[in-house]
mmCIF file of C-alpha atoms in Angstrom:
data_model
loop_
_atom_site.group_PDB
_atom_site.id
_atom_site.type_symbol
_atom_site.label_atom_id
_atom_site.label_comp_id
_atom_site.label_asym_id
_atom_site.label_seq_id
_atom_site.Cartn_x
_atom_site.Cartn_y
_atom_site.Cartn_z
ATOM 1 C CA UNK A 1 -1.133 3.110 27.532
ATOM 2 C CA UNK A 2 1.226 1.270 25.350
ATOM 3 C CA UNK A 3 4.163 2.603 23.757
ATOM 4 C CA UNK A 4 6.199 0.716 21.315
ATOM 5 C CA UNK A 5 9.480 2.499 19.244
ATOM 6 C CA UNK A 6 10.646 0.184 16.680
ATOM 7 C CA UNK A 7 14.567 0.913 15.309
ATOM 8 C CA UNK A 8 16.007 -0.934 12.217
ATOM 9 C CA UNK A 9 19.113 -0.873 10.095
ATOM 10 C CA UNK A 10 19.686 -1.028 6.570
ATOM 11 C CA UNK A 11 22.746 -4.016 5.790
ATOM 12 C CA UNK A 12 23.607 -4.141 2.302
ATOM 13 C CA UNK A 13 26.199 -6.589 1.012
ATOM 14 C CA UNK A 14 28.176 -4.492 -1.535
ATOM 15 C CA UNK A 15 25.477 -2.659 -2.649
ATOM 16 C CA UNK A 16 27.019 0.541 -3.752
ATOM 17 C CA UNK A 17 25.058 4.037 -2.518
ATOM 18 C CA UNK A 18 26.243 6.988 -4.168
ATOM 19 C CA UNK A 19 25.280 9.216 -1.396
ATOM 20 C CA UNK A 20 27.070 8.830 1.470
ATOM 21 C CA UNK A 21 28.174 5.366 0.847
ATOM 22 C CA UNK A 22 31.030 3.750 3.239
ATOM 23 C CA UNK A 23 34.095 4.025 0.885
ATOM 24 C CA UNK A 24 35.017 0.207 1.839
ATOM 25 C CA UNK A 25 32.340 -0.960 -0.476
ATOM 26 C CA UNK A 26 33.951 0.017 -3.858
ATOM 27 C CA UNK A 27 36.603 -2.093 -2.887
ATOM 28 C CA UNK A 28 34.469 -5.305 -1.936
ATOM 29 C CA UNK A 29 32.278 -5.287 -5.244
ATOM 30 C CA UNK A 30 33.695 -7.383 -8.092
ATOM 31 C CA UNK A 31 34.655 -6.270 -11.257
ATOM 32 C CA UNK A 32 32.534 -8.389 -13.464
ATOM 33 C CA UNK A 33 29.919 -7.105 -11.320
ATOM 34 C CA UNK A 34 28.884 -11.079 -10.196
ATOM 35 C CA UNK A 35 28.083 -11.580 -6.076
ATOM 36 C CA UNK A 36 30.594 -12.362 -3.875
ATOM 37 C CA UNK A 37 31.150 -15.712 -2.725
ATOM 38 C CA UNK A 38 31.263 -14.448 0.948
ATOM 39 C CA UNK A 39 29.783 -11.092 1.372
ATOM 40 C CA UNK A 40 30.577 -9.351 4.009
ATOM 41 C CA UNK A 41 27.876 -6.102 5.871
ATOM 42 C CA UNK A 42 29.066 -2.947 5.641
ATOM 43 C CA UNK A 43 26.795 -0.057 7.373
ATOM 44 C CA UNK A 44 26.046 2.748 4.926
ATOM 45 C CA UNK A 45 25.270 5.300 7.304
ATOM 46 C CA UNK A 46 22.387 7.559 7.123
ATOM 47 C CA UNK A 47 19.083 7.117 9.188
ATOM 48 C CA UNK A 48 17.871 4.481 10.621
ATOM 49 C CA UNK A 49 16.027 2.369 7.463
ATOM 50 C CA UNK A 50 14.316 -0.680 6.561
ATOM 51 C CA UNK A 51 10.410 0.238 6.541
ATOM 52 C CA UNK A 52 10.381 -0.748 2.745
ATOM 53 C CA UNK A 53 7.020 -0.677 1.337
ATOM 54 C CA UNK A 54 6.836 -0.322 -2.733
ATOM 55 C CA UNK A 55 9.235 -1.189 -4.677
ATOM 56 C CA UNK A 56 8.446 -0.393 -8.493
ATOM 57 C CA UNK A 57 9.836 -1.107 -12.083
ATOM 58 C CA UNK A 58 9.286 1.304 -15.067
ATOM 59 C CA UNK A 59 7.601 -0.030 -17.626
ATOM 60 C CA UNK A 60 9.478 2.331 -19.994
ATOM 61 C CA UNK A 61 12.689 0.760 -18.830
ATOM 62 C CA UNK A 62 12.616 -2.590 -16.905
ATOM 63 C CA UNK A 63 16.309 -1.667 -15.853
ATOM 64 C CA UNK A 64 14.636 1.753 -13.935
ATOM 65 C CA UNK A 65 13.823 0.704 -10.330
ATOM 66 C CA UNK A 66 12.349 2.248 -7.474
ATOM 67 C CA UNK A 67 12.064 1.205 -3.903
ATOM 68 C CA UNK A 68 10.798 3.540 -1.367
ATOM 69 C CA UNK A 69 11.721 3.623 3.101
ATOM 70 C CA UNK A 70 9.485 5.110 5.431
ATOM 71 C CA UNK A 71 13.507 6.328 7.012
ATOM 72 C CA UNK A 72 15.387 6.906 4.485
ATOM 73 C CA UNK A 73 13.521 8.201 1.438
ATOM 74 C CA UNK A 74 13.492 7.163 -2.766
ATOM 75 C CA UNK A 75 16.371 4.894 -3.680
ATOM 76 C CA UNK A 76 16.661 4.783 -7.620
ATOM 77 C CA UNK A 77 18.078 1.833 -9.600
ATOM 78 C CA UNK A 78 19.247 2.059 -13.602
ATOM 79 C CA UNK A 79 20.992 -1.523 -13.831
ATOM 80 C CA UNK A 80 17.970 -3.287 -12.312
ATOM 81 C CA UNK A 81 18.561 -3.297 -9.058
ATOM 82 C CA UNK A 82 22.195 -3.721 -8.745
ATOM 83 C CA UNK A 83 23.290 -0.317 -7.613
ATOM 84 C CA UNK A 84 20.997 1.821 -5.781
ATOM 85 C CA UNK A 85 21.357 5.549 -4.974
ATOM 86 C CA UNK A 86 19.105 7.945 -3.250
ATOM 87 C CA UNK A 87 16.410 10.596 -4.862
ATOM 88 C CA UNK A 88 15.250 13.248 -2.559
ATOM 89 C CA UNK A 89 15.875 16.177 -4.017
ATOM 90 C CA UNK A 90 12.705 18.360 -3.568
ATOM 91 C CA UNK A 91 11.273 15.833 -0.798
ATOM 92 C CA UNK A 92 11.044 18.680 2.357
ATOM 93 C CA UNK A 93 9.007 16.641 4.834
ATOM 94 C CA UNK A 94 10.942 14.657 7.389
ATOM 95 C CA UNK A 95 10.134 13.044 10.577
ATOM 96 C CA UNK A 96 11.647 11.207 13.704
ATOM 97 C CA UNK A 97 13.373 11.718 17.054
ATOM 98 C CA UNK A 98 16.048 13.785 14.882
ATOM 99 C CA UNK A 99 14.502 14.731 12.293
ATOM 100 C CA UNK A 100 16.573 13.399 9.456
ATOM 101 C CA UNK A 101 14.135 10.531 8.297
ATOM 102 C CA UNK A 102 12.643 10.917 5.180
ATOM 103 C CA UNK A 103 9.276 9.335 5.622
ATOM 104 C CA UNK A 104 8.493 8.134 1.942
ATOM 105 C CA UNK A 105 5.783 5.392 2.127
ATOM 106 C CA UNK A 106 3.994 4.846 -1.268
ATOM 107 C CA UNK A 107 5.284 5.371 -5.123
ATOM 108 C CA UNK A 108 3.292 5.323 -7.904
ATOM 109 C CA UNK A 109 4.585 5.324 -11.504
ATOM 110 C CA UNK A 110 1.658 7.271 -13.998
ATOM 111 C CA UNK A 111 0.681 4.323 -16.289
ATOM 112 C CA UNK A 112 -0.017 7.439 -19.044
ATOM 113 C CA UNK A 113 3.768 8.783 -18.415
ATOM 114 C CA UNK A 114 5.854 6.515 -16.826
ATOM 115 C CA UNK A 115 8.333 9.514 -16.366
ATOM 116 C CA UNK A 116 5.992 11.095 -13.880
ATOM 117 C CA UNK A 117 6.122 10.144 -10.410
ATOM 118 C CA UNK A 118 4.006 10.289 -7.412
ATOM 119 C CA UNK A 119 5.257 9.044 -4.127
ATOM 120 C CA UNK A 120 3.232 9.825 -0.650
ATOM 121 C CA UNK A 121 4.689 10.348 3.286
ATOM 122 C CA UNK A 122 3.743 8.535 6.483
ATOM 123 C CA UNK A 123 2.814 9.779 8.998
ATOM 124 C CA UNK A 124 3.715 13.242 8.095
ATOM 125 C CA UNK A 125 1.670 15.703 5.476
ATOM 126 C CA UNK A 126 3.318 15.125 2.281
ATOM 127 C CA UNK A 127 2.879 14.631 -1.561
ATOM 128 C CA UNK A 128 5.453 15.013 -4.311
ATOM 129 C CA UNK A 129 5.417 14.608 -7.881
ATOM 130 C CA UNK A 130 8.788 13.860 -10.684
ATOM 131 C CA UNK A 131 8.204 14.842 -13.690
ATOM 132 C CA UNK A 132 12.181 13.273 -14.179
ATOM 133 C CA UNK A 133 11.956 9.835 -13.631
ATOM 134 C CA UNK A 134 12.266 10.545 -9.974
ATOM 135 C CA UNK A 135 15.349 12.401 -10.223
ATOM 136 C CA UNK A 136 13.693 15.439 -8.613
ATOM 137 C CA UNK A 137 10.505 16.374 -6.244
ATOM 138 C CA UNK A 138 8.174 18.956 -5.871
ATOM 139 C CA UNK A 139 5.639 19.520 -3.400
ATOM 140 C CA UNK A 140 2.001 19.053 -4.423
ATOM 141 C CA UNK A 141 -0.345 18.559 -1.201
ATOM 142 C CA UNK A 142 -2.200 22.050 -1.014
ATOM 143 C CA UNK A 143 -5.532 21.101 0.715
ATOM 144 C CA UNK A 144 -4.419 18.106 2.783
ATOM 145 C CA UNK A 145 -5.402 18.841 5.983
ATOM 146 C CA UNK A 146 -4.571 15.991 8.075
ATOM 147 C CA UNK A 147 -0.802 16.887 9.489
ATOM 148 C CA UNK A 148 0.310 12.989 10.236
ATOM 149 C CA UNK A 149 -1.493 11.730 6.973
ATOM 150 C CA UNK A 150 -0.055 8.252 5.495
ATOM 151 C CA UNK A 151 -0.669 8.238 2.292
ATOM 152 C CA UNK A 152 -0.910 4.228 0.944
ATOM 153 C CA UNK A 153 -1.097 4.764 -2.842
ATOM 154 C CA UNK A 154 -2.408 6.881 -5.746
ATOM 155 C CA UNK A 155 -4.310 5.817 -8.508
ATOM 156 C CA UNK A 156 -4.037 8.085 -11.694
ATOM 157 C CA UNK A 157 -7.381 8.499 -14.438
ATOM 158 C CA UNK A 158 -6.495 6.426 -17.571
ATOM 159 C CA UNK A 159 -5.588 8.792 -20.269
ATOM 160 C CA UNK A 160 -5.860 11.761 -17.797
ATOM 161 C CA UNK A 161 -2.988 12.555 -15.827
ATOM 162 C CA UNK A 162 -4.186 15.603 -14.350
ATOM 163 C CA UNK A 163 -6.856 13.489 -12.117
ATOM 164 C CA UNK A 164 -5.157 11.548 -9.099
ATOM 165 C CA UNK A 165 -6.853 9.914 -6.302
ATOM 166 C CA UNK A 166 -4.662 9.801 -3.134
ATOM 167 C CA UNK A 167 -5.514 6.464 -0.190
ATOM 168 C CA UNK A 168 -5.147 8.129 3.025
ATOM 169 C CA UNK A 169 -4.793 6.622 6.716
ATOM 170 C CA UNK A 170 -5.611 9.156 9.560
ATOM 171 C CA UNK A 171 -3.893 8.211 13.051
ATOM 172 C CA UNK A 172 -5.957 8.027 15.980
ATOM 173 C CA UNK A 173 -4.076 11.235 17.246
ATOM 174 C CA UNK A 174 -4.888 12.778 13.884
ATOM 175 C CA UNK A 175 -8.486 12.403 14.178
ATOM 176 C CA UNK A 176 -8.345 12.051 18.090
ATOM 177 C CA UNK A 177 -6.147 14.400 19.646
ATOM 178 C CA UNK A 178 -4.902 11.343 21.347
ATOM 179 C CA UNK A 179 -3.464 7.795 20.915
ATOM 180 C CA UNK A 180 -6.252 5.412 20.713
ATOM 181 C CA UNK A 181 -5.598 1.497 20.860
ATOM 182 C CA UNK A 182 -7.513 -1.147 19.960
ATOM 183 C CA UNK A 183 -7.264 -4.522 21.112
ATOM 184 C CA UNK A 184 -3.819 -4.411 19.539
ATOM 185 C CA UNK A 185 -3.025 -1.502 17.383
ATOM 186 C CA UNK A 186 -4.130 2.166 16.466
ATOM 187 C CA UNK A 187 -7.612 2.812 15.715
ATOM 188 C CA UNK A 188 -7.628 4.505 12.548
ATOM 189 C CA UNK A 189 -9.869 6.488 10.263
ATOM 190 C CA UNK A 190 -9.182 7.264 6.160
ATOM 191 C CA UNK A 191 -9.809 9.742 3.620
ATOM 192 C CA UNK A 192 -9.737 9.427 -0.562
ATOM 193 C CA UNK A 193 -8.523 12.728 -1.627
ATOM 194 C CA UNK A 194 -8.617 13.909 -5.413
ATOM 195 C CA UNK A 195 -6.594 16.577 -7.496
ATOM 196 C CA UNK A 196 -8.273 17.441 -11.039
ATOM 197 C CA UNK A 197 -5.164 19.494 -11.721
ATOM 198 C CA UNK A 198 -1.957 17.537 -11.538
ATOM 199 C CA UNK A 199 -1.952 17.769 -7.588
ATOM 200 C CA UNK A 200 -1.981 21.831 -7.067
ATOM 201 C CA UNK A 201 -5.315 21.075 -5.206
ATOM 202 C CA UNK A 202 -6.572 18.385 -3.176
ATOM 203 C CA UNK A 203 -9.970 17.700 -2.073
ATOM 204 C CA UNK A 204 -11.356 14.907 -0.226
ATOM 205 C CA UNK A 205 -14.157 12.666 -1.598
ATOM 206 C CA UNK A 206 -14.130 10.046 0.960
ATOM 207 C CA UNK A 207 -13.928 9.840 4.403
ATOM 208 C CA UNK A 208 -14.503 6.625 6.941
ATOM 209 C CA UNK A 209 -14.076 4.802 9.575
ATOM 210 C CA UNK A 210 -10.831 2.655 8.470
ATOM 211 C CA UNK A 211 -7.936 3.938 6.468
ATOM 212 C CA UNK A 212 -8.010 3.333 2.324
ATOM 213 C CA UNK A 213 -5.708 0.176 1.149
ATOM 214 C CA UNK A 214 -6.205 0.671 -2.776
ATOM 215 C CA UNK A 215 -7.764 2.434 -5.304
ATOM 216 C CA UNK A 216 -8.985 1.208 -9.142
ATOM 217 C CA UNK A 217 -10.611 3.027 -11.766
ATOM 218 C CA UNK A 218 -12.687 1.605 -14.022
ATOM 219 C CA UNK A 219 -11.055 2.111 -17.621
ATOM 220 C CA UNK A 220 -14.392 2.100 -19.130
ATOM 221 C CA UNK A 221 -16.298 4.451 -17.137
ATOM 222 C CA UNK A 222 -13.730 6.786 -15.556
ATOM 223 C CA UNK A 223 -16.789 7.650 -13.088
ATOM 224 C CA UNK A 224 -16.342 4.283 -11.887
ATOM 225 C CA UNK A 225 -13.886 3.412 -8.506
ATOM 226 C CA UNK A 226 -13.204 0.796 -6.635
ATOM 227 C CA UNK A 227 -11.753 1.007 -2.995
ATOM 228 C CA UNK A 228 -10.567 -1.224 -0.460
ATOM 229 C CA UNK A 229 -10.381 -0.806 3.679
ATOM 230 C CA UNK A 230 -8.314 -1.824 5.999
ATOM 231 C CA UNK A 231 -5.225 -4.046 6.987
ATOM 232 C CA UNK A 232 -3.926 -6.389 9.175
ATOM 233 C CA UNK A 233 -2.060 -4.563 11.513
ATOM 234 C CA UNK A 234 -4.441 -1.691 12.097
ATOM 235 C CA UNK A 235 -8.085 -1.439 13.936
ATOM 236 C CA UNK A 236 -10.860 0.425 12.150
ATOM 237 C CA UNK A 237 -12.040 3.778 14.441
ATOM 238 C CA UNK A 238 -16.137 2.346 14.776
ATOM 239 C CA UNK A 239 -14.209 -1.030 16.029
ATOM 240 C CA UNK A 240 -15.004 -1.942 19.664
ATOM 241 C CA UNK A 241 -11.947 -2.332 21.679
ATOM 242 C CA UNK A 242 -13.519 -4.079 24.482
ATOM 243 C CA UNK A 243 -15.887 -6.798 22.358
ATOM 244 C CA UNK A 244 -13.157 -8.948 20.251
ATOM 245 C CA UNK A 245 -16.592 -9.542 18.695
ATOM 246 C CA UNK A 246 -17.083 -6.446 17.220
ATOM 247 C CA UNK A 247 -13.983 -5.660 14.996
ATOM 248 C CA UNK A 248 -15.809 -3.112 12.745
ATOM 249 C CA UNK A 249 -14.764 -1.749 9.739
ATOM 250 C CA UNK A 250 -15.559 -0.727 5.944
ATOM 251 C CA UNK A 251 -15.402 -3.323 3.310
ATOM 252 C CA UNK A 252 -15.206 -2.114 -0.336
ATOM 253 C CA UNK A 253 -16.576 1.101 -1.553
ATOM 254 C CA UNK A 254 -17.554 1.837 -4.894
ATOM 255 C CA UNK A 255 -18.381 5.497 -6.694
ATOM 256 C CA UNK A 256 -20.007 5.643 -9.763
ATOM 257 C CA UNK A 257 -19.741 8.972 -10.090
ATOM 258 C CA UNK A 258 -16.019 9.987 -9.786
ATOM 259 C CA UNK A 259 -15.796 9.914 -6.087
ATOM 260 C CA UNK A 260 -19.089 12.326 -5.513
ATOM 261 C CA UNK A 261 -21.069 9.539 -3.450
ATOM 262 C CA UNK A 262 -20.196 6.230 -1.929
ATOM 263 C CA UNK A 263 -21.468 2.896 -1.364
ATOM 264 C CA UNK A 264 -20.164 -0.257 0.324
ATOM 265 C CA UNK A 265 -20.722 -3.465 -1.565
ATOM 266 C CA UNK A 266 -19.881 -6.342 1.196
ATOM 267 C CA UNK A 267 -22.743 -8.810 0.757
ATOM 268 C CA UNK A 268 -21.640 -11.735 1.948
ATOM 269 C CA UNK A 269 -17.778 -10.657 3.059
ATOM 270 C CA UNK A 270 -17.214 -12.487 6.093
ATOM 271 C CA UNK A 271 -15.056 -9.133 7.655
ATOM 272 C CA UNK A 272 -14.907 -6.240 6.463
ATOM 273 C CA UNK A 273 -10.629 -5.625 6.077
ATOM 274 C CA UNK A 274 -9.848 -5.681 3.074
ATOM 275 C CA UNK A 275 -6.296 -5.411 2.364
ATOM 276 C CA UNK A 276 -6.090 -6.604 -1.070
ATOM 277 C CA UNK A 277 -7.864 -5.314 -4.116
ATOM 278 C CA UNK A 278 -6.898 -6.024 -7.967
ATOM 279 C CA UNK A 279 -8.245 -5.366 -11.343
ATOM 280 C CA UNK A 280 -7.278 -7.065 -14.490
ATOM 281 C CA UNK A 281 -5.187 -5.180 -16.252
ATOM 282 C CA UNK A 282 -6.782 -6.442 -19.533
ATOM 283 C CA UNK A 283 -10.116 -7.146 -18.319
ATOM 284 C CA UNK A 284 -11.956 -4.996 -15.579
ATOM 285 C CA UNK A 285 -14.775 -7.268 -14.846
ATOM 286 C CA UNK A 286 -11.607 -9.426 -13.080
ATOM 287 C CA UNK A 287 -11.623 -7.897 -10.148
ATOM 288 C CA UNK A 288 -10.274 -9.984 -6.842
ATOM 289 C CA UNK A 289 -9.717 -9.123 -2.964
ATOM 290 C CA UNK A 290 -8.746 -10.565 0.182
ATOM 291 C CA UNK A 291 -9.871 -9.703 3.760
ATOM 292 C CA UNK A 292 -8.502 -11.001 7.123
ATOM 293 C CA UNK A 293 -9.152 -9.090 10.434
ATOM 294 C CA UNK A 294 -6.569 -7.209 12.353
ATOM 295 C CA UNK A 295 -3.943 -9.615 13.930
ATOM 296 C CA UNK A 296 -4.615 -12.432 11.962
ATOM 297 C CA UNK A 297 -2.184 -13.526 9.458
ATOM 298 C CA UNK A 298 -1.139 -16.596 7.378
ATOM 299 C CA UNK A 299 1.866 -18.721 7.806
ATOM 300 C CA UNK A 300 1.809 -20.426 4.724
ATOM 301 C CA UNK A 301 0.537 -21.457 1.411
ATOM 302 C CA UNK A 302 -3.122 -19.774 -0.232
ATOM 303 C CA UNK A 303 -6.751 -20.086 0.428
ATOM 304 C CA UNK A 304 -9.040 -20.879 -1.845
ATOM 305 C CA UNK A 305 -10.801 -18.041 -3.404
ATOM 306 C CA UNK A 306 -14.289 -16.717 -3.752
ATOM 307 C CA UNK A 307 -16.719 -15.142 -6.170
ATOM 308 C CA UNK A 308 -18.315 -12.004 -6.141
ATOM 309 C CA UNK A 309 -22.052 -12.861 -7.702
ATOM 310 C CA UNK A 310 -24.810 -10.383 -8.525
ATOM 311 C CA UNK A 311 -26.151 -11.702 -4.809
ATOM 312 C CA UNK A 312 -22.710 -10.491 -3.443
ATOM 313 C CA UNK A 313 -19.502 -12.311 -2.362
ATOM 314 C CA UNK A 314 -19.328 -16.141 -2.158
ATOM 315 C CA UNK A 315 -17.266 -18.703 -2.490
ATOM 316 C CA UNK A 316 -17.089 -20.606 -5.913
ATOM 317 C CA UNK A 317 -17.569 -24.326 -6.790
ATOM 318 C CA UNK A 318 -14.322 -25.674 -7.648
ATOM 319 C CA UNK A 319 -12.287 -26.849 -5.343
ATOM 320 C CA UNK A 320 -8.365 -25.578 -5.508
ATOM 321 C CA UNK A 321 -6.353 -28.305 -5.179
ATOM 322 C CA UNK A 322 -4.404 -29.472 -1.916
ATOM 323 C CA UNK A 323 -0.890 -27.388 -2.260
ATOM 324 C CA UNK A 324 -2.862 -24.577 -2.935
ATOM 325 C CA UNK A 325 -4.989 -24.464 0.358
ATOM 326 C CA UNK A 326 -3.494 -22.454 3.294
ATOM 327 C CA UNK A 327 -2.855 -25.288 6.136
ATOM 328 C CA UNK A 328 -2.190 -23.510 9.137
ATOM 329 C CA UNK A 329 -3.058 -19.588 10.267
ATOM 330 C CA UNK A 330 -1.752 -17.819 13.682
ATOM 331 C CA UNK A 331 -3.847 -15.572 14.811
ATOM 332 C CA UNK A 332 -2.152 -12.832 17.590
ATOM 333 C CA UNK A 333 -4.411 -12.068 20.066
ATOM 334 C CA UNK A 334 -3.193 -9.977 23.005
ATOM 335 C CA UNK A 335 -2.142 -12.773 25.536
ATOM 336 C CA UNK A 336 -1.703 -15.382 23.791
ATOM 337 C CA UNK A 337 -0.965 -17.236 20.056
ATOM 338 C CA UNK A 338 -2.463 -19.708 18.493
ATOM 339 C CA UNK A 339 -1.832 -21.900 15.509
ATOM 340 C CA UNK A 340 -5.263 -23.842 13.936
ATOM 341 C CA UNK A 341 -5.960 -25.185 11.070
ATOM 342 C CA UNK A 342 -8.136 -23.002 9.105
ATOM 343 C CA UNK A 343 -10.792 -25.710 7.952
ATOM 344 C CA UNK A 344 -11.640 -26.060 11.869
ATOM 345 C CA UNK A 345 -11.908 -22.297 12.522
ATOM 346 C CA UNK A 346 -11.704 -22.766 15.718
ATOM 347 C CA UNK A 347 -11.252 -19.219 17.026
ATOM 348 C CA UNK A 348 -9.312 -18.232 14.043
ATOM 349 C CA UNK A 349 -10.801 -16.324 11.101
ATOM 350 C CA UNK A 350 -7.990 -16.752 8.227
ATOM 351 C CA UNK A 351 -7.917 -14.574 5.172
ATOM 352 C CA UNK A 352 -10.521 -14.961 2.198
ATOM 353 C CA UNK A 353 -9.692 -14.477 -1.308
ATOM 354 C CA UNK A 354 -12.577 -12.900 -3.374
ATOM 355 C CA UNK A 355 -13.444 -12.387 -6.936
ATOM 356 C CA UNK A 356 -15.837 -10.208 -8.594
ATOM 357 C CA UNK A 357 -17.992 -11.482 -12.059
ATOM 358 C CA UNK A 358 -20.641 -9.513 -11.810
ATOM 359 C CA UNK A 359 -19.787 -7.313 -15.254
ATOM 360 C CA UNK A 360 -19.948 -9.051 -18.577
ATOM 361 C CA UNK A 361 -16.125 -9.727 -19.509
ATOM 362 C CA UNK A 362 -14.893 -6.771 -21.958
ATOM 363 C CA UNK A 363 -11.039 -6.823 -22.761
ATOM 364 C CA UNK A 364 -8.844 -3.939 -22.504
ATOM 365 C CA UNK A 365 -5.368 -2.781 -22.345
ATOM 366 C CA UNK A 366 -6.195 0.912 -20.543
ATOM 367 C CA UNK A 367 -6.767 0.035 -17.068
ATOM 368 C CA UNK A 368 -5.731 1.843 -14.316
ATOM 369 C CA UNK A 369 -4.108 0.793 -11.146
ATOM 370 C CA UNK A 370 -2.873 1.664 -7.916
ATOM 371 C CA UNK A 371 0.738 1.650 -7.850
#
């Protein structure tokens, strides 16, 4: 059994907290507000932090930031980023050897109210909702069942605030009662939960073998979702640890009727982890992944990308030109690392891009997305 604890420390340069910020740095920031010449690191104290994840910009206010740490909680911006304070007032759940973390992972700003806020816990039962901007939290995850639920973003209905969809990752241990490794990392299941009711109740529509990455809803047809599966640096539960052949997983599901059934819609993905899934914000018939299997990931540049027909995914005619083509990919296989170029392939599957034209183009300004 392998057992790896990670530790990292938050280092600002002059970045003023206003809770529990080292007194020094009022002294080291310059009046006219400019960056020093030669910064020096101050520790700001608090718990261990640095597990950033989302970091989000009103779009009431482009000056009203958020970023949120899996250690330390909301921080809160009003200049655009150059002060930064904490907002966890209402946010119960913590986690860790001490228990003093604050384990926010995901934050998503309601594109129908920007001053409503929904931000989501790792590894630890938790969903709050501001109704302030973020300046306070209450608790809203009646009927999540899963105790060391990650929650990876929400997607809220256009025009209808009151229905949320949650992505959820379930630990091995969650679904388990044990730790469970794959060839690398933990073998993972995930759940799509729903609230009709501004979050007082939770139900799940969804569950699978590999956790839920993001979530889209279809501004014409609110029946309509989109959701992706999988990441990088997790294994999908009907994976086979033993066969690096057989790296399972889930692909893209799609409901057309607001989350009652499912069905995947991978014809002709090459792997099923997709980690990556967009919708035009103006036009919904845009829609464009990427999938890479666990413990592969790309140095440098972009890959081409590839078409999503009415026969399923492909890849498209044109040919992207040469600075936009990812060169090299290092895949991390237990044992050993290699570098390849990715038009070889030799033992190295590198990341796809994918796009989706299979609806006639129809322009709108009402989608939804995960945040």
């Amino acid at each position: 059994m392998r057992f790896v604890t990670l530790f990292s420390l938050v280092l600002i340069p002059w970045l003023p907290v206003a809770s529990g910020a080292d007194p020094r740095l009022a002294s080291q920031r310059p009046a006219d507000n400019t960056q020093l010449e030669d910064p020096s690191w101050v520790r700001c104290g608090g718990p261990p932090g640095g597990l950033g994840y989302d970091v989000r910009i009103s779009p009431r206010d482009p000056n009203l930031m958020f970023v949120t740490d899996a250690f330390a909680g909301v921080f809160r911006s009003e200049d655009g980023g150059a002060t930064w304070v904490p907002s966890n007032s209402g946010i119960t759940t913590r986690s860790g050897f001490s228990a003093d973390s604050i384990p926010v992972f995901s934050l998503t700003i309601d594109p129908n109210n920007p001053r409503v806020i929904w931000v989501g816990t790792q590894n630890a039962r938790g969903i709050f909702r501001s109704v302030d901007e973020g300046l306070t939290w209450t608790p809203k995850f009646n009927g999540i069942i899963e105790v060391g639920l990650s929650v990876r973003g929400f997607a809220v209905e256009p025009g209808n605030s009151d229905t949320v969809y949650a992505a959820g990752e379930i630990s091995s241990f969650d679904w388990s009662g044990e730790i469970k490794l794959g060839r690398e990392f933990d073998l993972t299941k995930g759940v799509v939960y729903k609230t009709t009711d501004g979050g007082e109740n939770w139900t799940a529509v969804w569950r699978g073998d590999n956790l839920d990455r993001y979530i889209w809803i279809d501004p014409r047809d609110h029946n309509v979702i989109y959701v992706s599966t999988g990441i990088f640096d997790r294994e999908a539960a009907n994976s086979d640890p033993v066969n690096e052949g057989t790296p399972g997983g889930v692909g893209v599901i799609k409901s057309t009727d607001g989350g009652a059934t499912w069905s995947q819609i991978n014809n002709g993905l090459s792997n099923l982890y997709v980690g990556s899934l967009f919708m035009h914000p103006d036009d919904p018939c845009n829609r464009r992944a990427s999938s890479a299997p666990p413990a592969t990931t790309v140095s440098s540049g972009e890959l081409p990308s590839t078409t999503l027909t009415a026969s399923g995914w492909t890849v498209p005619t044109a040919t992207p030109s040469p600075d936009r083509v990812a060169r090299i990919a290092t895949c991390r296989i237990p044992g050993r690392s290699t570098s390849r170029d990715p038009k070889k392939g030799a033992g190295c599957e590198t990341p796809q891009l994918f796009s989706d034209t299979t609806c006639p183009a129809r322009r709108t300004s009402t989608s939804s997305k995960m945040l």
